[in-house]
CSV table of N, CA, C and O in Angstrom, one decimal:
chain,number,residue,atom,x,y,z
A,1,UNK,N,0.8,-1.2,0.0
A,1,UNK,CA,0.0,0.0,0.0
A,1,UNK,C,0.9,1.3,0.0
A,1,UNK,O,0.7,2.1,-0.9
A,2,UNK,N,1.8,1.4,1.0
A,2,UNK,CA,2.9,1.9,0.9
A,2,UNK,C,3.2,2.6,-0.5
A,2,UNK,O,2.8,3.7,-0.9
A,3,UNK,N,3.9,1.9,-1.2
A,3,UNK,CA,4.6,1.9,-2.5
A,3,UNK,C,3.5,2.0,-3.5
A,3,UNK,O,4.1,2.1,-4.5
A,4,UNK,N,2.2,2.1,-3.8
A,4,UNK,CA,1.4,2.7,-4.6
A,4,UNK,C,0.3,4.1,-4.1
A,4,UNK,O,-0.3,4.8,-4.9
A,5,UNK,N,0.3,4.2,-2.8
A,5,UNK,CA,0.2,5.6,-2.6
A,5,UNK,C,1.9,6.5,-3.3
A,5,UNK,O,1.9,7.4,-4.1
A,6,UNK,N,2.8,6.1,-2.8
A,6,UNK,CA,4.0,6.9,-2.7
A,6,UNK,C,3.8,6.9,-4.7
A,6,UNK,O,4.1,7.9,-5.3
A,7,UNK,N,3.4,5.7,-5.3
A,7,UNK,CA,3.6,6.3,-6.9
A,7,UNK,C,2.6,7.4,-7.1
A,7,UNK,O,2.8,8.3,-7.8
A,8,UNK,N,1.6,7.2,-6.5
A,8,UNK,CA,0.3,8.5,-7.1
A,8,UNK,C,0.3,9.5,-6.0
A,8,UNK,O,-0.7,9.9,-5.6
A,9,UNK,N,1.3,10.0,-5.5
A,9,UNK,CA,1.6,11.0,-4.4
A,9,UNK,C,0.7,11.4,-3.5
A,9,UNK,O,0.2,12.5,-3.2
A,10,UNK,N,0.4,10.0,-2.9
A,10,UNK,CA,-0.9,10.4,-1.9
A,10,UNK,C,-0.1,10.2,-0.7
A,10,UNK,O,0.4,9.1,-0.4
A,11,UNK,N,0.0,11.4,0.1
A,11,UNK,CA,0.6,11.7,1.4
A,11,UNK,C,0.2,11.0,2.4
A,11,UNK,O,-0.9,11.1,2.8
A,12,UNK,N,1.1,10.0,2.9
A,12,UNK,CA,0.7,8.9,3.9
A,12,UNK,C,1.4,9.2,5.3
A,12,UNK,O,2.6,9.6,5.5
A,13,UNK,N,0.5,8.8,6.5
A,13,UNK,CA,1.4,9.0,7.6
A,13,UNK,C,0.6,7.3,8.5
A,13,UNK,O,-0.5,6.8,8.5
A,14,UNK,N,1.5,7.0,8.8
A,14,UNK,CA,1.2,5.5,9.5
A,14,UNK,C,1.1,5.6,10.9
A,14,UNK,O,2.2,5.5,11.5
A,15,UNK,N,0.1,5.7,11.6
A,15,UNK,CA,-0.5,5.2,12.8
A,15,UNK,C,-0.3,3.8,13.6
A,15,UNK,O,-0.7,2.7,13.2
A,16,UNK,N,0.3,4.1,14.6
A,16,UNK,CA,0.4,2.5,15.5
A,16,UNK,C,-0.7,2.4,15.7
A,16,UNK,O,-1.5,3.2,15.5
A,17,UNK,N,-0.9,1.0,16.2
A,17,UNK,CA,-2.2,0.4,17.0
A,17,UNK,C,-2.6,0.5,18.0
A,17,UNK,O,-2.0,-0.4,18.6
A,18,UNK,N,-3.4,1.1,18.7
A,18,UNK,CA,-3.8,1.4,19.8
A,18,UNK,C,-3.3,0.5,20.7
A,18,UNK,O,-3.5,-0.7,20.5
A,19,UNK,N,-2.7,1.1,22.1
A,19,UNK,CA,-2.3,0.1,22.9
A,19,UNK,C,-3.9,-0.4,23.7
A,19,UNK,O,-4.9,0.3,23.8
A,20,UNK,N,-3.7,-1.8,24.1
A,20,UNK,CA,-4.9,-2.2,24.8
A,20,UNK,C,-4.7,-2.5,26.0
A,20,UNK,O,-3.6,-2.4,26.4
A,21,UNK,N,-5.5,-3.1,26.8
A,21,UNK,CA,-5.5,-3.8,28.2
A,21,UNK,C,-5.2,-5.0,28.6
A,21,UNK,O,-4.8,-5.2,29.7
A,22,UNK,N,-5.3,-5.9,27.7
A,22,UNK,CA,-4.6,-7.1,27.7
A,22,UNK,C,-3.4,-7.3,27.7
A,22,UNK,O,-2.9,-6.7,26.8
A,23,UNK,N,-2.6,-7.9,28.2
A,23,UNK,CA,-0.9,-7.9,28.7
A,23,UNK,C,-0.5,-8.7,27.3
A,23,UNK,O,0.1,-8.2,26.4
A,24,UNK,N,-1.0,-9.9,27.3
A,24,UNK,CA,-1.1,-10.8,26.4
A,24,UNK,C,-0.8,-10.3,24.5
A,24,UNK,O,0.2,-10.4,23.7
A,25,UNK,N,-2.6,-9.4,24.4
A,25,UNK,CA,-2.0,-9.2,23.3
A,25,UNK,C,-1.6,-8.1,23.1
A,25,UNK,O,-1.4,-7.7,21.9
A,26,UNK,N,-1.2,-7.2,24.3
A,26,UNK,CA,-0.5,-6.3,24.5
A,26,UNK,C,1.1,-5.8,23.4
A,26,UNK,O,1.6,-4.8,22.7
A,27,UNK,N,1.4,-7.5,23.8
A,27,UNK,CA,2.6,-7.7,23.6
A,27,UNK,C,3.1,-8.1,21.9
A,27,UNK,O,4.2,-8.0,21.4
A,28,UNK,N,2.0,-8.6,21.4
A,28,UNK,CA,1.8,-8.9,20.2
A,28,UNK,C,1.7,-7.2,19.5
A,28,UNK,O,2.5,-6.8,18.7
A,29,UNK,N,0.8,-6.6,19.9
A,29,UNK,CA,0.8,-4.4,19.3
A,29,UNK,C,2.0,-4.2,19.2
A,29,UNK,O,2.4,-3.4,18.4
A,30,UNK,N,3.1,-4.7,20.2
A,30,UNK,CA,3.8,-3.9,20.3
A,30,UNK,C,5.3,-4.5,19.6
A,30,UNK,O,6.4,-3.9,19.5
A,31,UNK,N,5.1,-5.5,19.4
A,31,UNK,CA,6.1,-6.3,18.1
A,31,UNK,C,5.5,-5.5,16.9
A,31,UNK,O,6.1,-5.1,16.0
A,32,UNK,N,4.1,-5.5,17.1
A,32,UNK,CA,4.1,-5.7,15.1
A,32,UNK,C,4.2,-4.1,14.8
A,32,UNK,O,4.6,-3.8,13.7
A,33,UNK,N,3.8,-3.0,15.9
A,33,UNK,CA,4.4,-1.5,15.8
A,33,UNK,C,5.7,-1.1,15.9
A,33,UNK,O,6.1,0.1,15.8
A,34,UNK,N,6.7,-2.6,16.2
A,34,UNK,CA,7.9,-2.4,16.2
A,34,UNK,C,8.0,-2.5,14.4
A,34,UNK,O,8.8,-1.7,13.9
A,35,UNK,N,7.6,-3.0,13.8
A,35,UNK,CA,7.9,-3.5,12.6
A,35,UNK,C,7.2,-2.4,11.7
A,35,UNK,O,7.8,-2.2,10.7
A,36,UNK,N,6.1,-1.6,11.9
A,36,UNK,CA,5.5,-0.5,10.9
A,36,UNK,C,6.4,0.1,11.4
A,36,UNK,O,7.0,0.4,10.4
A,37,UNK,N,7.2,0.7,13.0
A,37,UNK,CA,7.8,1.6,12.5
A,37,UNK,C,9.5,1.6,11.5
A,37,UNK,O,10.0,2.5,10.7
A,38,UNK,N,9.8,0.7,11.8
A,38,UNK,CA,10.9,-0.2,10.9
A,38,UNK,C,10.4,0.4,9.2
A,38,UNK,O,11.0,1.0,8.3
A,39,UNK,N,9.2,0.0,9.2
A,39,UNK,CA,8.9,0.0,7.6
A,39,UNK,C,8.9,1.7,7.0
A,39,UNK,O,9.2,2.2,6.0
A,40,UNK,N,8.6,2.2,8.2
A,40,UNK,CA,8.0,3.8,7.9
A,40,UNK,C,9.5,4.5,8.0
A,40,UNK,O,9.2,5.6,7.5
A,41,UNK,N,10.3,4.5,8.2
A,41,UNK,CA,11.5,4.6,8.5
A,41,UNK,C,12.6,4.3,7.5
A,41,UNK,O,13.6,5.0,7.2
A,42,UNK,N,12.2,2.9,7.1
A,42,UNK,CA,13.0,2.6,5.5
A,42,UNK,C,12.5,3.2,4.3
A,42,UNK,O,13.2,3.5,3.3
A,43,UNK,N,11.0,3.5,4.7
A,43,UNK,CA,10.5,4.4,3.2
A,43,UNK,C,10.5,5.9,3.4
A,43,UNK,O,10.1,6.7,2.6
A,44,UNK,N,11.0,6.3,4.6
A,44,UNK,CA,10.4,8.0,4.5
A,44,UNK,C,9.3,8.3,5.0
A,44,UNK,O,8.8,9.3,4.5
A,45,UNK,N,8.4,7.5,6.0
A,45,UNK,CA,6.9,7.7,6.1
A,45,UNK,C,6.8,8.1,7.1
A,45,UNK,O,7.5,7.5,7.9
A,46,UNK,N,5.9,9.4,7.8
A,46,UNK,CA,6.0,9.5,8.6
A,46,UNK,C,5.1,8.2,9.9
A,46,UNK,O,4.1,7.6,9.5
A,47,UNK,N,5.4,8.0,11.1
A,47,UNK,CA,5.3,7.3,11.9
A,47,UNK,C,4.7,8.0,12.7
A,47,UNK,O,5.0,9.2,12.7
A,48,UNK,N,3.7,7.5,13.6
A,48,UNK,CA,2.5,8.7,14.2
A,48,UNK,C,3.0,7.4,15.7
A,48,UNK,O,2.5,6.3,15.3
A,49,UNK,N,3.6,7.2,16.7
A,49,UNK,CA,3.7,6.0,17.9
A,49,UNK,C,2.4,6.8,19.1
A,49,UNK,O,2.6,8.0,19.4
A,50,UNK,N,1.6,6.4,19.4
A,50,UNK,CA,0.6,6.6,19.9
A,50,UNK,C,0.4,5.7,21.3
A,50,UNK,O,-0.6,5.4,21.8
A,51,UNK,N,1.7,5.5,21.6
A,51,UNK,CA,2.0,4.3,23.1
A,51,UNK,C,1.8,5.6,24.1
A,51,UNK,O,0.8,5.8,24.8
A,52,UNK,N,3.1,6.5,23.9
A,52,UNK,CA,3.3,7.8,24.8
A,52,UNK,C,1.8,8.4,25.2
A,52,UNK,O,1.7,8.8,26.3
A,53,UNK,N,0.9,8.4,24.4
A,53,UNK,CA,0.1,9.4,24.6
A,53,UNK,C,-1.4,8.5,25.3
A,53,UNK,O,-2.2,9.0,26.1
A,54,UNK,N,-1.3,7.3,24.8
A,54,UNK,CA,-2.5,6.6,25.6
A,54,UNK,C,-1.9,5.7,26.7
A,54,UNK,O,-2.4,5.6,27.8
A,55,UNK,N,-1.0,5.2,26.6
A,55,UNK,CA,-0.9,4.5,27.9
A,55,UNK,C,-0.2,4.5,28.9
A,55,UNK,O,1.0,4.7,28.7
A,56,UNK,N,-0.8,4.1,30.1
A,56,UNK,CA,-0.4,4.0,31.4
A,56,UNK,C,0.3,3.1,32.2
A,56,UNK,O,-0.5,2.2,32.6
A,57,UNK,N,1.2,2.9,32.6
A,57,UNK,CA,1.8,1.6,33.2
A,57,UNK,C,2.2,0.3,32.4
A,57,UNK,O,2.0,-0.9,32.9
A,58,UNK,N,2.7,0.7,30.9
A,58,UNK,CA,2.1,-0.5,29.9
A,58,UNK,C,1.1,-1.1,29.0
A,58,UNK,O,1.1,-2.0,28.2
A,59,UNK,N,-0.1,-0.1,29.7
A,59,UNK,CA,-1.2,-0.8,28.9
A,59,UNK,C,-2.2,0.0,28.9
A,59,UNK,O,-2.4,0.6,29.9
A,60,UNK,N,-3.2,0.2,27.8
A,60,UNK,CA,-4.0,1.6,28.0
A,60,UNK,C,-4.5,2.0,29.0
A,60,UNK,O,-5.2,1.4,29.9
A,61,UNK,N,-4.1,3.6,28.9
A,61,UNK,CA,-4.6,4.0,30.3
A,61,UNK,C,-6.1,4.2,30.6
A,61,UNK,O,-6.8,5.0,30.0
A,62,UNK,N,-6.7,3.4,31.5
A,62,UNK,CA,-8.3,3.5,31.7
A,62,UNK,C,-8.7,4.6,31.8
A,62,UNK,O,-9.9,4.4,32.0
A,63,UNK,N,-8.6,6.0,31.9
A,63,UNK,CA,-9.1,7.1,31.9
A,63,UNK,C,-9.4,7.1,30.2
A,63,UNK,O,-10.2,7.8,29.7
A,64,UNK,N,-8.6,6.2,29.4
A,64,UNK,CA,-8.8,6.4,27.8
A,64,UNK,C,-9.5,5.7,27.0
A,64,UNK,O,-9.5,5.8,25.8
A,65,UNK,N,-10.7,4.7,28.1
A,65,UNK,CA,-11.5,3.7,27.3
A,65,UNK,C,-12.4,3.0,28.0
A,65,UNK,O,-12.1,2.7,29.1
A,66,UNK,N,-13.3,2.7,27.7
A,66,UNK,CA,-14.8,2.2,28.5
A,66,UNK,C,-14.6,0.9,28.3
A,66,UNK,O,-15.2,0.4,29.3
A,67,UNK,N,-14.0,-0.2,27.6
A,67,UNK,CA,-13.8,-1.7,27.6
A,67,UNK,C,-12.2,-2.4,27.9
A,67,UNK,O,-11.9,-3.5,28.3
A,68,UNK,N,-11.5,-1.4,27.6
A,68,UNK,CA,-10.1,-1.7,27.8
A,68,UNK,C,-9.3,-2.1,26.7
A,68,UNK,O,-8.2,-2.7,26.6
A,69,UNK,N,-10.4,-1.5,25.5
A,69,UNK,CA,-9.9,-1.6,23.6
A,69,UNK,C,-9.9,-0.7,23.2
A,69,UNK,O,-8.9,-0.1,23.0
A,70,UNK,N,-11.5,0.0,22.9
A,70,UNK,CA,-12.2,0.8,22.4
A,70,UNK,C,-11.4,2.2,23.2
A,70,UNK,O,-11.0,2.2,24.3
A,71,UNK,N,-11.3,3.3,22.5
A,71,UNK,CA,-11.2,4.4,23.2
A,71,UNK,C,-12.5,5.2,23.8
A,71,UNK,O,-13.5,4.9,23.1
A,72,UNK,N,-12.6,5.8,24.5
A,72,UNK,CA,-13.9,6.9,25.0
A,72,UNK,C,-13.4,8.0,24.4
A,72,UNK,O,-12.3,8.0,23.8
A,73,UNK,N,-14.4,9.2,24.5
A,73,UNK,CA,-14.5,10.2,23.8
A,73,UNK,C,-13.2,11.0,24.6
A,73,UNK,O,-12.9,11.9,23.8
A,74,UNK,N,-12.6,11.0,25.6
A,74,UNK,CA,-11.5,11.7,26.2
A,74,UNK,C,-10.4,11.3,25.2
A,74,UNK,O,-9.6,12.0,24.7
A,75,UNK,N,-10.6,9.7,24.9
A,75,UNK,CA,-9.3,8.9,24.0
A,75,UNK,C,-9.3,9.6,22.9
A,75,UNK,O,-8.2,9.8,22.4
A,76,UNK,N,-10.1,9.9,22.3
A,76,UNK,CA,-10.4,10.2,20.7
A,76,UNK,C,-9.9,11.9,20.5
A,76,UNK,O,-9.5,12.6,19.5
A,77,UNK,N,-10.1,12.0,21.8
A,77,UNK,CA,-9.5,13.6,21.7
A,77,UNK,C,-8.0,13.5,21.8
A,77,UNK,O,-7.3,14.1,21.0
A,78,UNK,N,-7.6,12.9,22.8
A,78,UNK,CA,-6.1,12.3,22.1
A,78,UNK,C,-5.7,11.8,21.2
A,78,UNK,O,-4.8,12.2,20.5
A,79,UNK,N,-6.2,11.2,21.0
A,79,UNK,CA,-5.7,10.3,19.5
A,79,UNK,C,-5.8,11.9,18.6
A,79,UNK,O,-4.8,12.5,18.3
A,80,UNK,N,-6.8,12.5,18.5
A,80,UNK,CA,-6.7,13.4,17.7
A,80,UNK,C,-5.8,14.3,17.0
A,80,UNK,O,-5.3,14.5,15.9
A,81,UNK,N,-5.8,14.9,18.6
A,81,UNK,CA,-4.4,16.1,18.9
A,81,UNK,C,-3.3,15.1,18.4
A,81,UNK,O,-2.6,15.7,17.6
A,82,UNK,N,-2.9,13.9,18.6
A,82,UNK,CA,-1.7,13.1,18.0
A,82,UNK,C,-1.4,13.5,16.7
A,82,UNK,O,-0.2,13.6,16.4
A,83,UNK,N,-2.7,13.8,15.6
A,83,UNK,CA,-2.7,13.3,14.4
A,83,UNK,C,-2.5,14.6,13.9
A,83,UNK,O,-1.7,14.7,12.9
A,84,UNK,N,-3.2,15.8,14.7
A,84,UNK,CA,-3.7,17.4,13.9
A,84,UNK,C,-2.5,17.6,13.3
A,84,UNK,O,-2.6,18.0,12.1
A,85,UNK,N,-0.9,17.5,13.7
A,85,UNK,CA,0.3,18.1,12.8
A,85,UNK,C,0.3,17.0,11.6
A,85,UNK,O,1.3,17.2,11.0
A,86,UNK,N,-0.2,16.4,11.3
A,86,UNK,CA,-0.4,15.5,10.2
A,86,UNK,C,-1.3,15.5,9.3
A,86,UNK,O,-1.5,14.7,8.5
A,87,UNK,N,-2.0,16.6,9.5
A,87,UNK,CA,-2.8,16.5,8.8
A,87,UNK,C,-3.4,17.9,8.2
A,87,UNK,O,-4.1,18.0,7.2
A,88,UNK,N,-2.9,19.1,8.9
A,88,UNK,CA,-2.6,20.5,8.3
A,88,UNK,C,-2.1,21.0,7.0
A,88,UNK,O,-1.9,22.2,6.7
């Protein structure tokens, strides 16, 4: 996807995956965001890591989500402000 936005110059910025509550597959987000950012990095893309800004102690911070996946509307407003210089 990468390499055919980059041929039709459609400006891409890659978002990690929301960290979650699960330890488990916690740990699984956090290999495979090790690897988009690896990829984003070899192509020039920008990389948006979204760990710093939602989670707490390792794992999303519950002030950021009503199930312990989903974000709540406080989360969304983070996630947002994450994104706004990206999107100016």
């Amino acid at each position: 996807m990468l390499d055919l936005c980059t041929v039709h110059d459609v400006h891409v910025v890659v978002v990690s995956i929301p960290p979650n509550a699960m330890p488990a597959i916690q740990e699984q987000v956090e290999r495979l965001n090790a690897r988009l950012h690896a990829l984003c990095k070899e192509r020039g893309v920008p990389y948006v890591d979204l760990d710093p800004m939602l989670m707490r102690d390792g794992l999303l911070d519950p002030a950021l989500t009503y199930d312990g996946l989903h974000l709540n509307g406080t989360g969304y407003k983070v996630l947002a402000e994450a994104l706004r210089p990206h999107l100016e």
